[in-house]
Amino acid sequence: MNDSFSSAKELVNQYFENISDTNKNVAQVVSSWRGILNQINNNRQQDTKRVDIGSQLADHSKIIEFKNGTLFVETDHPTRIQLFQFYKDFILKELKKKYPELKIQNVSFFIGKQKKEVSEGLRDITSEELDKAIEKRTGNFTEEVIEQTKEIPENIKKMFEGFFK
């Protein structure tokens, strides 16, 4: 073979030589994340309305970082964080069993940054427009309530005067 060409195997090996063993193992954790979460379904009791929780958690999460023994996992909703917390011990046990060399001590879940979609034609409304919209929805109800609260009957005042002294 010509000296100016390298085989694909050599190129791949050269590329991966520079990656630490920890990073290689974390890459394996990332690739097996779905499989670990899918095991949640196998360990649940059988019921007629069984939801595929592990698959849903996998679809809505991704491993972001591994640092100081903690695996950081991003998800998109607070409810999913609660589910992750519920299954955290199981997930941690499976990670420790499958990747003991990483010495994973904790899994931390957090909500990722929400992407805001900007639609054309939308703009911020002014405070006047907001006031008009509130008035239209409430029918000026808020002002009626304020006026009513100013006139408290005397018998009601007497009942509560001991509480506010």
XYZ file of C-alpha atoms in Angstrom:
165
model
C 0.000 0.000 0.000
C 1.192 3.541 -0.724
C 2.750 5.420 2.242
C 0.500 8.457 1.744
C -2.670 6.463 2.392
C -3.862 4.932 5.664
C -6.514 2.322 6.161
C -9.793 3.301 7.774
C -8.959 1.069 10.727
C -5.701 2.960 11.326
C -7.465 6.327 11.136
C -10.155 5.263 13.590
C -7.598 3.812 15.986
C -5.509 6.997 15.840
C -8.579 9.093 16.529
C -9.682 7.035 19.516
C -6.181 6.752 21.032
C -6.494 10.359 22.200
C -9.759 9.742 24.049
C -9.423 8.752 27.701
C -10.838 5.479 28.988
C -13.358 7.409 31.114
C -14.672 9.248 28.057
C -14.922 5.963 26.149
C -16.941 4.447 28.995
C -19.207 7.497 29.249
C -19.823 7.194 25.509
C -20.865 3.589 26.132
C -23.231 4.750 28.909
C -24.793 7.262 26.515
C -25.305 4.587 23.863
C -26.821 2.140 26.370
C -28.987 4.739 28.205
C -32.195 3.667 26.444
C -31.566 0.007 27.242
C -31.052 0.759 30.929
C -34.262 2.794 31.086
C -36.211 0.151 29.189
C -35.367 -2.303 31.978
C -37.686 -0.265 34.208
C -40.629 -1.709 32.260
C -39.455 -5.279 32.804
C -39.267 -4.818 36.575
C -42.748 -3.336 37.031
C -45.741 -5.416 37.988
C -47.890 -6.580 35.121
C -51.092 -4.604 34.826
C -53.631 -4.069 32.094
C -52.935 -0.357 31.622
C -49.162 -0.616 31.619
C -47.364 2.457 30.326
C -43.953 2.170 28.700
C -42.286 4.464 31.247
C -38.684 3.565 30.449
C -39.130 4.300 26.762
C -40.837 7.632 27.512
C -38.037 8.630 29.877
C -35.452 7.690 27.267
C -37.256 9.712 24.581
C -37.302 12.811 26.768
C -33.836 12.731 28.311
C -30.192 12.760 27.400
C -26.925 12.436 29.264
C -25.122 15.748 29.250
C -22.019 15.219 31.346
C -20.156 12.939 33.741
C -18.175 14.765 36.383
C -16.853 13.841 39.857
C -18.821 10.580 39.955
C -22.113 12.248 38.976
C -23.957 11.599 35.747
C -25.931 14.693 34.685
C -29.138 13.973 32.778
C -31.252 16.617 31.062
C -34.996 16.197 30.658
C -37.771 18.436 29.404
C -40.434 18.444 32.114
C -40.690 18.504 35.930
C -42.966 15.451 35.902
C -40.247 13.425 34.238
C -37.785 14.541 36.904
C -40.192 13.121 39.497
C -40.328 9.837 37.583
C -36.542 9.769 37.351
C -36.316 10.389 41.109
C -38.726 7.493 41.675
C -36.537 5.131 39.603
C -33.181 6.714 40.515
C -32.013 3.869 42.776
C -32.758 1.304 40.085
C -30.997 3.358 37.389
C -27.972 3.938 39.610
C -27.765 0.232 40.505
C -27.870 -0.751 36.821
C -25.218 1.834 35.885
C -22.911 0.663 38.683
C -23.401 -2.971 37.678
C -22.790 -2.335 33.986
C -19.991 0.259 34.342
C -18.179 -0.343 37.662
C -14.974 1.252 36.336
C -16.687 4.669 36.152
C -17.483 4.663 39.885
C -20.809 6.434 39.341
C -22.026 7.669 42.732
C -24.994 9.817 41.748
C -27.341 10.669 38.910
C -28.565 14.267 38.795
C -31.608 15.242 36.751
C -32.413 18.761 35.589
C -34.736 20.519 33.179
C -33.054 21.596 29.981
C -33.386 24.974 28.395
C -36.717 25.351 26.698
C -36.501 26.438 23.082
C -38.812 29.333 22.411
C -40.373 29.294 19.006
C -40.761 32.716 17.485
C -43.709 33.011 15.162
C -43.975 35.697 12.570
C -46.565 38.364 13.193
C -46.470 38.103 16.995
C -45.518 41.110 19.069
C -45.537 42.197 22.694
C -48.766 43.850 23.767
C -48.879 47.171 25.529
C -50.195 47.622 29.071
C -53.222 49.465 27.681
C -54.045 46.543 25.420
C -53.660 44.184 28.356
C -56.003 46.309 30.509
C -58.589 46.363 27.723
C -58.356 42.591 27.291
C -58.792 42.034 31.041
C -61.742 44.418 31.140
C -63.334 42.665 28.181
C -62.894 39.223 29.809
C -64.050 40.252 33.295
C -66.711 42.768 32.291
C -65.236 45.299 34.725
C -65.844 42.758 37.490
C -62.680 43.683 39.400
C -63.851 47.257 40.053
C -67.228 45.988 41.320
C -65.482 43.701 43.783
C -63.314 46.539 45.089
C -66.375 48.734 45.603
C -68.210 45.951 47.419
C -65.369 45.328 49.828
C -65.429 48.969 50.977
C -68.921 48.559 52.441
C -68.758 45.873 55.136
C -71.945 45.504 57.196
C -71.651 46.509 60.873
C -72.674 43.080 62.218
C -69.810 41.477 60.231
C -67.349 44.104 61.509
C -68.391 43.354 65.110
C -67.895 39.607 64.593
C -64.300 40.088 63.431
C -63.147 43.134 65.399
C -61.486 40.948 68.067
C -59.260 39.292 65.480
C -57.625 42.472 64.223
C -56.729 44.276 67.456
